Coordinates of C-alpha atoms in Angstrom, one line a residue:
M1486 CA 306.9 77.7 194.1
P1487 CA 306.1 79.8 190.7
I1488 CA 308.4 78.7 188.1
G1489 CA 307.7 81.7 185.7
L1490 CA 308.6 81.0 182.2
S1491 CA 310.9 78.1 182.8
S1492 CA 312.8 76.4 179.7
S1493 CA 310.3 73.4 179.9
L1494 CA 307.2 75.7 179.7
R1495 CA 308.1 78.9 177.7
P1496 CA 305.6 79.5 174.8
R1497 CA 307.2 79.5 171.4
P1498 CA 308.0 83.0 169.8
R1499 CA 304.9 84.8 168.1
S1500 CA 306.8 87.1 166.0
F1501 CA 309.2 86.6 163.1
G1502 CA 309.9 83.1 164.1
G1503 CA 306.2 82.4 164.2
A1504 CA 305.7 83.7 160.9
I1505 CA 308.4 81.4 159.3
L1506 CA 306.8 78.5 161.0
A1507 CA 303.5 79.3 159.5
L1508 CA 305.1 79.6 156.0
L1509 CA 306.7 76.1 156.7
L1510 CA 303.3 74.9 157.5
V1511 CA 302.0 75.9 153.9
L1512 CA 305.1 74.5 152.3
A1513 CA 305.1 71.3 154.3
P1514 CA 301.9 70.1 155.6
G1515 CA 303.4 67.6 157.9
V1516 CA 305.0 70.4 160.2
A1517 CA 302.9 71.5 163.2
L1518 CA 302.0 75.2 163.8
A1519 CA 303.2 74.9 167.4
D1520 CA 304.8 72.1 169.4
P1521 CA 304.0 70.8 172.9
P1522 CA 306.4 72.4 175.7
A1523 CA 310.0 71.7 175.4
G1524 CA 311.0 68.9 177.8
F1525 CA 307.3 68.1 178.3
D1526 CA 307.6 64.3 178.2
A1527 CA 310.4 64.3 180.9
R1528 CA 308.0 66.7 183.0
V1529 CA 305.1 64.3 182.6
E1530 CA 307.2 61.4 183.7
E1531 CA 308.7 63.1 186.7
L1532 CA 305.3 64.3 187.9
R1533 CA 303.7 61.0 187.3
K1534 CA 306.1 59.2 189.6
S1535 CA 306.3 62.0 192.1
V1536 CA 302.5 61.9 192.5
G1537 CA 302.2 58.1 192.3
I1538 CA 300.2 57.7 189.4
P1539 CA 300.6 54.1 187.8
G1540 CA 299.9 55.1 184.2
M1541 CA 298.7 57.8 182.2
A1542 CA 298.1 58.8 178.3
I1543 CA 298.2 62.2 176.9
A1544 CA 297.2 63.4 173.2
I1545 CA 297.6 67.0 171.7
V1546 CA 296.0 67.9 168.5
E1547 CA 297.1 71.3 166.7
N1548 CA 295.6 72.6 163.4
G1549 CA 294.2 69.2 162.6
R1550 CA 297.2 67.1 163.3
T1551 CA 298.2 65.0 166.3
T1552 CA 301.5 66.3 167.7
L1553 CA 301.5 64.0 170.8
A1554 CA 299.7 60.6 171.5
K1555 CA 301.8 58.7 174.1
G1556 CA 301.8 56.5 177.0
Y1557 CA 303.4 57.0 180.3
G1558 CA 303.9 54.4 183.1
M1559 CA 302.3 51.0 183.4
R1560 CA 298.6 49.7 182.9
R1561 CA 298.5 48.2 186.4
I1562 CA 300.6 49.0 189.6
G1563 CA 303.4 46.3 189.6
G1564 CA 302.8 45.3 186.4
R1565 CA 305.1 45.1 183.3
D1566 CA 302.6 46.2 180.4
A1567 CA 303.4 49.8 179.5
V1568 CA 300.7 52.4 178.7
T1569 CA 300.5 53.0 174.9
P1570 CA 298.8 55.6 172.7
D1571 CA 296.2 52.8 172.0
T1572 CA 295.6 51.7 175.8
I1573 CA 291.9 52.2 176.6
F1574 CA 291.0 54.3 179.9
P1575 CA 287.5 54.6 181.1
N1576 CA 287.0 58.3 180.7
G1577 CA 284.0 59.0 182.8
S1578 CA 281.8 62.2 182.2
T1579 CA 283.9 63.5 179.3
G1580 CA 281.8 60.6 177.4
K1581 CA 278.9 62.9 177.9
A1582 CA 279.8 64.8 174.7
F1583 CA 279.6 61.3 172.8
T1584 CA 276.1 61.0 174.0
S1585 CA 275.2 64.6 172.9
A1586 CA 277.1 63.8 169.5
A1587 CA 274.8 60.6 169.1
L1588 CA 271.8 63.0 169.7
A1589 CA 273.2 65.4 167.1
V1590 CA 273.3 62.7 164.7
L1591 CA 269.7 62.0 165.2
V1592 CA 268.9 65.6 164.9
D1593 CA 270.8 65.6 161.5
Q1594 CA 268.5 62.6 160.6
G1595 CA 265.4 64.6 161.3
K1596 CA 264.5 62.1 164.0
I1597 CA 264.6 64.6 166.9
G1598 CA 264.9 68.4 167.7
W1599 CA 266.9 69.6 170.7
D1600 CA 263.8 71.2 172.0
D1601 CA 261.5 68.4 171.5
K1602 CA 259.5 67.4 174.5
V1603 CA 261.1 64.4 176.1
I1604 CA 257.6 62.9 176.8
D1605 CA 257.0 63.1 173.1
R1606 CA 259.9 60.9 172.3
L1607 CA 260.2 58.6 175.5
P1608 CA 256.7 57.5 176.2
G1609 CA 256.2 56.9 180.0
F1610 CA 258.8 59.5 181.1
Q1611 CA 257.9 61.1 184.2
M1612 CA 259.6 63.3 186.7
Y1613 CA 258.4 64.0 190.3
D1614 CA 256.6 67.2 189.2
P1615 CA 254.0 66.9 186.6
Y1616 CA 254.9 70.3 185.3
V1617 CA 258.5 69.3 184.8
T1618 CA 257.3 66.1 183.0
R1619 CA 255.4 68.1 180.5
E1620 CA 257.9 70.7 179.8
M1621 CA 261.4 69.0 180.0
T1622 CA 263.0 69.0 176.4
I1623 CA 266.0 67.0 175.2
R1624 CA 268.3 70.0 175.7
D1625 CA 267.2 70.1 179.4
L1626 CA 268.3 66.4 179.7
L1627 CA 271.9 67.6 178.9
V1628 CA 272.4 70.9 180.9
H1629 CA 271.9 70.2 184.5
R1630 CA 269.2 72.6 185.0
S1631 CA 266.1 70.1 185.9
G1632 CA 265.7 71.1 189.4
L1633 CA 267.3 67.8 190.7
G1634 CA 270.1 68.1 193.4
L1635 CA 273.7 67.4 193.1
G1636 CA 274.1 63.9 191.9
A1637 CA 270.6 63.1 192.6
G1638 CA 270.0 59.3 192.0
D1639 CA 273.4 58.2 191.4
L1640 CA 273.0 55.4 193.9
L1641 CA 270.6 53.9 191.3
F1642 CA 274.0 52.7 189.8
V1643 CA 276.8 53.6 192.1
P1644 CA 278.7 51.5 192.8
S1645 CA 277.0 49.2 190.4
T1646 CA 273.2 47.8 189.9
N1647 CA 271.3 45.0 188.6
L1648 CA 268.5 47.5 187.5
T1649 CA 268.0 47.7 183.8
R1650 CA 268.5 51.4 182.2
R1651 CA 264.5 51.3 181.4
E1652 CA 263.6 50.7 185.1
A1653 CA 266.1 53.2 186.5
V1654 CA 264.5 55.8 184.2
R1655 CA 261.0 54.7 185.5
R1656 CA 262.1 55.7 189.0
L1657 CA 262.9 59.2 188.4
R1658 CA 259.3 60.1 189.1
F1659 CA 260.2 59.3 192.8
I1660 CA 263.3 61.5 193.3
K1661 CA 262.1 64.9 194.8
P1662 CA 263.5 68.1 193.3
A1663 CA 265.9 70.4 195.2
T1664 CA 264.9 73.6 193.4
S1665 CA 262.4 74.5 190.8
F1666 CA 262.7 73.7 187.1
R1667 CA 265.4 75.9 185.0
S1668 CA 266.2 78.0 188.2
G1669 CA 269.9 76.9 188.5
Y1670 CA 272.5 74.4 187.9
A1671 CA 273.1 71.3 189.7
Y1672 CA 275.4 68.5 188.1
D1673 CA 273.7 65.2 187.5
N1674 CA 273.9 61.9 185.9
V1675 CA 270.7 60.4 185.7
L1676 CA 269.3 62.7 182.9
Y1677 CA 271.9 61.6 180.7
M1678 CA 270.8 57.9 181.4
V1679 CA 267.4 59.3 180.2
A1680 CA 268.8 60.6 177.0
G1681 CA 270.5 57.1 176.4
Q1682 CA 267.2 55.5 176.8
L1683 CA 265.7 58.1 174.6
I1684 CA 268.1 57.3 171.8
E1685 CA 267.2 53.7 172.0
E1686 CA 263.5 54.7 171.7
V1687 CA 264.0 56.9 168.6
S1688 CA 266.6 54.8 166.8
G1689 CA 265.8 51.2 167.6
Q1690 CA 269.2 50.5 168.7
T1691 CA 270.6 50.4 172.4
W1692 CA 272.8 53.4 173.3
E1693 CA 275.8 51.2 173.0
T1694 CA 275.1 50.1 169.6
F1695 CA 274.1 53.5 168.3
V1696 CA 277.2 55.2 169.7
E1697 CA 279.4 52.5 168.5
Q1698 CA 278.2 52.6 164.8
H1699 CA 277.2 56.2 164.4
V1700 CA 279.8 58.1 166.4
L1701 CA 282.9 55.9 167.3
R1702 CA 283.2 53.8 164.2
A1703 CA 281.8 56.5 161.8
G1704 CA 284.2 59.1 163.3
G1705 CA 287.2 56.7 162.6
M1706 CA 287.9 55.8 166.4
K1707 CA 289.2 52.2 166.3
T1708 CA 289.4 51.0 169.9
A1709 CA 287.1 53.0 171.8
T1710 CA 284.2 51.2 173.3
S1711 CA 281.0 51.7 175.2
D1712 CA 280.2 48.3 176.6
E1713 CA 281.7 45.1 177.9
K1714 CA 283.9 44.6 175.1
R1715 CA 286.5 46.7 177.2
F1716 CA 287.1 43.8 179.3
A1717 CA 288.1 41.7 176.1
T1718 CA 290.6 44.3 175.1
R1719 CA 294.1 43.4 176.1
D1720 CA 295.8 46.8 175.9
R1721 CA 293.5 48.3 178.6
A1722 CA 294.4 50.4 181.9
F1723 CA 293.2 49.1 185.4
P1724 CA 291.8 51.2 188.2
H1725 CA 293.6 52.2 191.1
A1726 CA 292.9 54.4 194.3
R1727 CA 294.1 55.3 197.6
I1728 CA 291.6 53.5 200.1
S1729 CA 293.9 52.6 203.0
G1730 CA 293.3 55.7 204.9
P1731 CA 290.5 57.4 207.1
F1732 CA 288.6 58.2 203.9
R1733 CA 289.1 57.6 200.1
G1734 CA 291.9 59.5 198.5
V1735 CA 294.3 59.0 201.4
G1736 CA 296.8 56.0 201.8
E1737 CA 298.7 53.9 199.4
Q1738 CA 297.9 53.2 196.1
E1739 CA 296.0 50.0 195.4
M1740 CA 294.5 48.2 192.2
L1741 CA 290.8 48.0 192.3
D1742 CA 288.6 45.2 191.0
E1743 CA 287.7 46.5 187.6
R1744 CA 284.5 44.6 187.3
K1745 CA 283.1 46.5 190.2
E1746 CA 282.7 49.7 188.3
L1747 CA 279.8 52.1 187.7
G1748 CA 276.8 50.3 186.6
R1749 CA 276.2 50.0 182.8
T1750 CA 272.8 51.5 183.3
A1751 CA 274.4 54.8 183.6
A1752 CA 276.9 54.4 180.7
P1753 CA 275.5 57.4 178.5
A1754 CA 276.7 59.6 181.6
G1755 CA 280.0 58.1 181.6
G1756 CA 280.6 54.6 180.4
M1757 CA 283.2 55.1 177.6
A1758 CA 286.6 53.8 177.4
V1759 CA 288.9 55.4 175.1
S1760 CA 292.6 55.6 174.1
A1761 CA 294.8 58.7 173.8
R1762 CA 295.1 58.1 169.6
D1763 CA 291.2 57.9 169.5
M1764 CA 290.7 60.8 171.8
A1765 CA 293.0 62.9 169.4
R1766 CA 290.8 61.8 166.6
W1767 CA 287.6 62.8 168.4
M1768 CA 289.2 66.4 169.3
T1769 CA 290.2 67.0 165.7
I1770 CA 286.5 66.2 164.7
Q1771 CA 285.3 68.5 167.4
L1772 CA 287.6 71.4 166.4
A1773 CA 286.5 70.9 162.7
H1774 CA 282.9 71.3 163.7
G1775 CA 282.0 67.7 162.8
K1776 CA 284.0 67.3 159.8
L1777 CA 286.1 64.1 159.4
P1778 CA 289.6 64.5 158.0
E1779 CA 288.4 62.6 155.1
G1780 CA 286.0 65.4 154.2
R1781 CA 282.4 64.3 155.2
Q1782 CA 280.6 65.5 158.2
L1783 CA 280.0 63.3 161.3
F1784 CA 277.7 65.6 162.5
S1785 CA 276.8 69.1 160.7
E1786 CA 278.4 72.4 161.6
R1787 CA 274.9 73.7 162.8
Q1788 CA 274.8 70.8 165.5
A1789 CA 278.4 71.5 166.5
A1790 CA 277.5 74.9 167.1
E1791 CA 274.3 73.8 169.3
M1792 CA 276.6 71.5 171.3
W1793 CA 279.0 74.5 172.3
T1794 CA 276.4 77.1 172.9
P1795 CA 276.3 77.9 176.6
V1796 CA 272.8 77.2 178.1
V1797 CA 273.1 77.7 181.9
L1798 CA 275.4 79.5 183.9
T1799 CA 277.6 77.4 186.3
P1800 CA 278.8 78.6 189.8
S1801 CA 282.5 79.0 190.4
G1802 CA 283.5 79.2 194.0
P1803 CA 286.4 81.3 195.0
M1804 CA 289.9 79.9 194.8
P1805 CA 292.8 80.3 197.2
P1806 CA 295.4 82.7 196.5
S1807 CA 297.7 80.5 194.5
L1808 CA 295.1 79.5 192.2
T1809 CA 293.2 82.8 191.6
S1810 CA 294.4 83.0 188.0
A1811 CA 292.4 79.9 187.2
Q1812 CA 289.2 81.8 188.3
P1813 CA 286.9 82.2 185.3
M1814 CA 285.0 85.5 184.8
F1815 CA 282.4 83.3 182.9
S1816 CA 281.5 79.7 183.1
A1817 CA 278.6 78.0 181.7
Y1818 CA 277.3 74.3 180.5
A1819 CA 276.4 73.6 177.0
L1820 CA 275.4 70.1 175.5
G1821 CA 277.8 67.8 177.2
W1822 CA 280.5 70.5 177.5
S1823 CA 281.5 73.2 179.8
V1824 CA 282.4 76.6 178.4
R1825 CA 284.5 79.2 180.3
D1826 CA 287.1 81.9 179.6
Y1827 CA 290.8 81.8 180.7
K1828 CA 293.1 84.5 180.2
G1829 CA 290.9 86.1 177.5
A1830 CA 290.6 82.7 175.5
K1831 CA 287.3 80.6 175.2
I1832 CA 287.8 77.2 176.5
V1833 CA 285.5 74.1 175.8
W1834 CA 286.2 71.4 178.0
H1835 CA 285.0 68.4 180.4
D1836 CA 286.4 66.6 183.2
G1837 CA 285.6 63.0 183.9
A1838 CA 286.0 60.6 186.6
V1839 CA 284.8 57.2 187.5
F1840 CA 286.2 54.9 190.1
G1841 CA 289.9 54.4 189.7
F1842 CA 290.2 56.6 186.8
Q1843 CA 290.3 60.4 186.0
A1844 CA 290.2 62.3 182.6
T1845 CA 290.1 65.8 181.0
V1846 CA 289.3 67.1 177.5
V1847 CA 290.2 70.6 176.8
L1848 CA 289.7 72.5 173.4
I1849 CA 290.9 75.8 172.6
P1850 CA 288.9 76.8 169.4
E1851 CA 290.6 80.1 168.6
K1852 CA 294.0 78.4 168.4
N1853 CA 292.5 75.2 167.0
I1854 CA 294.3 73.3 169.6
G1855 CA 293.3 70.4 171.9
F1856 CA 294.6 68.1 174.5
T1857 CA 293.5 65.1 176.7
M1858 CA 294.9 63.5 179.7
L1859 CA 293.8 60.1 181.0
I1860 CA 295.0 58.5 184.2
N1861 CA 294.4 55.3 185.9
S1862 CA 294.2 56.4 189.2
E1863 CA 292.2 59.3 191.4
D1864 CA 295.1 61.7 191.6
G1865 CA 293.4 64.3 189.8
E1866 CA 295.8 67.2 190.9
L1867 CA 298.3 66.2 188.2
V1868 CA 295.5 66.3 185.6
R1869 CA 294.5 69.6 186.7
G1870 CA 298.0 71.1 187.0
L1871 CA 299.0 69.9 183.6
M1872 CA 296.0 71.3 182.2
Y1873 CA 296.9 74.9 183.1
E1874 CA 300.5 74.5 182.3
L1875 CA 299.5 73.5 178.6
L1876 CA 296.8 76.4 178.6
D1877 CA 299.6 78.9 179.5
H1878 CA 302.0 77.2 176.9
Y1879 CA 299.3 77.4 173.9
L1880 CA 298.1 80.9 175.0
G1881 CA 301.4 82.2 175.3
Q1882 CA 300.8 83.2 178.8
P1883 CA 303.0 83.5 181.9
T1884 CA 302.8 80.1 183.9
Q1885 CA 303.4 78.9 187.3
D1886 CA 304.1 75.5 189.1
W1887 CA 300.4 74.5 188.6
V1888 CA 300.9 70.8 189.8
S1889 CA 302.4 71.7 193.1
D1890 CA 299.8 74.5 193.5
W1891 CA 296.8 72.1 192.9
R1892 CA 298.7 69.4 195.0
A1893 CA 298.9 72.0 198.0
F1894 CA 295.1 72.7 197.5
K1895 CA 294.1 69.2 197.7
R1896 CA 296.3 68.5 200.6
A1897 CA 294.9 71.3 202.6
R1898 CA 291.3 70.2 201.8
Q1899 CA 292.1 66.6 202.8
Q1900 CA 293.8 67.8 206.1
R1901 CA 290.6 69.7 207.0
A1902 CA 288.5 66.6 205.9
Q1903 CA 290.6 64.3 208.2
A1904 CA 290.4 66.6 211.2
A1905 CA 286.5 66.6 210.7
V1906 CA 286.5 62.8 210.3
S1907 CA 289.0 62.2 213.3
G1908 CA 287.3 64.7 215.7
A1909 CA 283.8 63.0 215.0
E1910 CA 285.1 59.2 215.3
A1911 CA 287.0 60.1 218.4
K1912 CA 283.9 61.6 220.4
P1913 CA 280.7 59.6 219.9
T1914 CA 278.4 60.0 222.9
A1915 CA 278.2 56.8 224.8
V1916 CA 274.5 56.5 224.7
G1917 CA 272.2 54.0 223.1
P1918 CA 271.0 52.1 221.1
S1919 CA 267.4 52.4 222.2
L1920 CA 266.5 49.0 221.3
P1921 CA 268.0 45.5 221.3
L1922 CA 269.8 45.0 217.8
A1923 CA 267.3 42.5 216.5
R1924 CA 264.7 45.1 216.7
Y1925 CA 266.6 47.2 214.0
A1926 CA 266.4 44.6 211.6
G1927 CA 263.9 44.4 208.8
D1928 CA 263.2 45.1 205.4
Y1929 CA 263.1 48.8 204.1
A1930 CA 262.7 50.7 201.0
D1931 CA 263.2 54.1 199.5
P1932 CA 260.9 55.0 197.0
W1933 CA 263.4 55.8 194.2
Y1934 CA 266.3 53.5 195.4
G1935 CA 264.3 50.4 196.3
P1936 CA 265.1 47.9 199.0
I1937 CA 267.8 47.3 201.7
S1938 CA 267.8 44.5 204.1
I1939 CA 269.0 44.8 207.7
R1940 CA 269.8 41.4 209.6
A1941 CA 270.8 40.6 213.0
D1942 CA 273.7 38.4 213.3
G1943 CA 274.5 37.6 216.9
E1944 CA 275.8 40.6 218.2
R1945 CA 276.0 42.6 215.0
L1946 CA 273.8 44.0 212.2
L1947 CA 274.4 43.4 208.5
I1948 CA 273.1 45.7 205.9
D1949 CA 272.6 44.8 202.3
F1950 CA 271.7 47.3 199.5
K1951 CA 269.6 44.6 197.4
Q1952 CA 270.0 46.4 194.1
S1953 CA 273.6 47.3 194.3
P1954 CA 275.7 44.1 194.0
G1955 CA 278.4 44.3 196.5
L1956 CA 277.3 46.9 198.8
T1957 CA 276.9 44.9 201.8
G1958 CA 278.6 45.4 205.4
T1959 CA 278.4 45.6 209.1
L1960 CA 276.6 48.3 211.0
E1961 CA 278.5 49.2 214.2
H1962 CA 276.9 51.2 216.7
W1963 CA 278.0 54.8 216.8
Q1964 CA 275.9 56.8 219.3
Y1965 CA 272.2 57.1 220.3
D1966 CA 270.3 55.4 217.4
S1967 CA 273.0 55.9 214.8
F1968 CA 275.4 53.5 213.4
R1969 CA 278.4 53.5 211.1
T1970 CA 278.8 51.0 208.0
R1971 CA 281.8 49.0 207.6
W1972 CA 281.3 47.9 203.9
D1973 CA 282.8 44.5 202.9
D1974 CA 284.6 46.4 200.1
K1975 CA 286.7 49.3 201.7
S1976 CA 286.7 51.2 198.5
F1977 CA 283.0 52.2 199.2
E1978 CA 282.5 55.4 201.2
P1979 CA 281.4 54.8 204.8
A1980 CA 278.2 56.2 206.0
Y1981 CA 276.3 56.9 209.1
V1982 CA 272.8 55.0 209.3
T1983 CA 270.3 56.6 211.7
F1984 CA 267.2 55.1 212.8
A1985 CA 264.2 57.3 213.9
L1986 CA 261.6 55.9 216.4
D1987 CA 257.8 56.4 216.5
P1988 CA 255.9 57.0 219.8
A1989 CA 255.5 53.4 220.3
G1990 CA 259.3 52.7 220.0
K1991 CA 259.1 51.2 216.6
I1992 CA 261.3 52.2 213.6
D1993 CA 259.6 54.7 211.6
R1994 CA 262.3 55.7 209.3
V1995 CA 265.9 55.3 208.3
T1996 CA 268.3 58.1 207.1
M1997 CA 271.9 58.0 206.0
R1998 CA 274.8 60.5 205.3
P1999 CA 278.4 60.1 204.3
V2000 CA 281.2 60.0 207.1
S2001 CA 283.6 61.9 204.9
P2002 CA 283.0 65.5 204.3
V2003 CA 284.9 65.2 201.0
A2004 CA 283.0 62.0 199.8
D2005 CA 282.2 62.1 195.9
F2006 CA 278.7 63.6 195.5
S2007 CA 277.6 60.3 193.6
W2008 CA 277.4 58.5 197.2
D2009 CA 274.3 60.5 197.7
Y2010 CA 273.4 58.9 200.7
Q2011 CA 271.6 61.8 202.2
D2012 CA 268.8 61.7 199.7
L2013 CA 267.6 58.3 200.8
L2014 CA 264.6 57.9 203.1
F2015 CA 263.9 54.3 204.1
T2016 CA 260.6 53.3 205.6
P2017 CA 259.8 49.8 207.2
V2018 CA 258.5 47.2 204.7
S2019 CA 258.4 44.3 207.2
A2020 CA 260.7 45.2 210.1
A2021 CA 260.9 42.4 212.8
Q2022 CA 260.1 44.6 215.9

């Protein structure tokens, strides 16, 4: 239900009172130009409990000052350790901006240019299409216009991998494009992985070391980390998800194994762990166009402008009536940032999601205001709802009960997905399999992913994704020559596995697709095409 301008979300006056406040800012530098909404803390805590999020952290910066950096709830479900402003959270793809900043440092050092050809800086780099290999620039790596499909190649590191970053980059040459080069937008992670490897080739330091030295510590971020040191940090949040229902996102909140995370190979695309306090520092630097509070530049104003300059238009699908005011008229992707309009204002922002966590970072350049939210679960409707409430507050716009509206939108989407899954699960055709189970067993390989093994074990088949530790399970016959995975780790997205036979009745190929219609795009089973290596038929 719309709440209009409730007392907890009403913007501060902009006339005579605003002028007095501006004067106070000049006279007393410690006074902020504007405050978070009245009653904001109480509202956040009420919503956190209502949605069922174990813990979260929020930071707000206004005119170069941190006006809020606070933790809410607990670092783990059932635990006693409260979230603090210094609790680190994996922040997913909001970390892409840190990789872009690392590249900006190298540009300022004269070691690379944004429009340098990747092949000139990363010997051996190769895409499927030789033309794309020759023409792809460093800028292209960052803006999702390569021609790869949505999330293409994510199974190289989802849910984890034993591949090195260098080897994963080498395998890009086997991933077929979905569209022509620079013809449109499709979000990916693998090319940020390439950017991380390029940083290593140019600087002589790993991406992790370079980012820590030249971005995090140089920028005054004290606890943020990009490597295994996260697990040695006591004040860290733990991942949670709803995995007891018919598909991920439905059911009771459960704590996940934090070690079963996105493979470190893809860390340049989303492998940071950052606290609210450090994110406040990061937003302050961004809003100051690379300038540190102490006066020097982390990266130049010129590179700051480059990173915020839109490059490729991003599609924005229609919203339901309750969310139409969130529909942008303009939306584009820059270098590690999304740029769009909202109620007449320019917004520079990015979402992030990694298993068990979600995050967002939002900057309003014309107001010199930024805010971030970090949660240790996958209930992003709270993050999205509070994002729009804060935008309305700082832009002085009428608002609505955004959290309730986003929850309703998600609930309707899940109900449609549940109906689709339940309908499919309830009515398989009682035909097949065509062969005895033992004849489906064998070793198979996909050109870009690599090997899987399927083994007969009595009256069942076992599947093992050899390069993804833990991605193992049982294949249950579904219908015809299709099987359904029952992964040993129930947090993994189940898939249908379909065997195609040649005229002689031997296995010719194996394809897959997710069971859930709302599965995260990183489970890109549909892009796999396995063929026999030494199938026992």
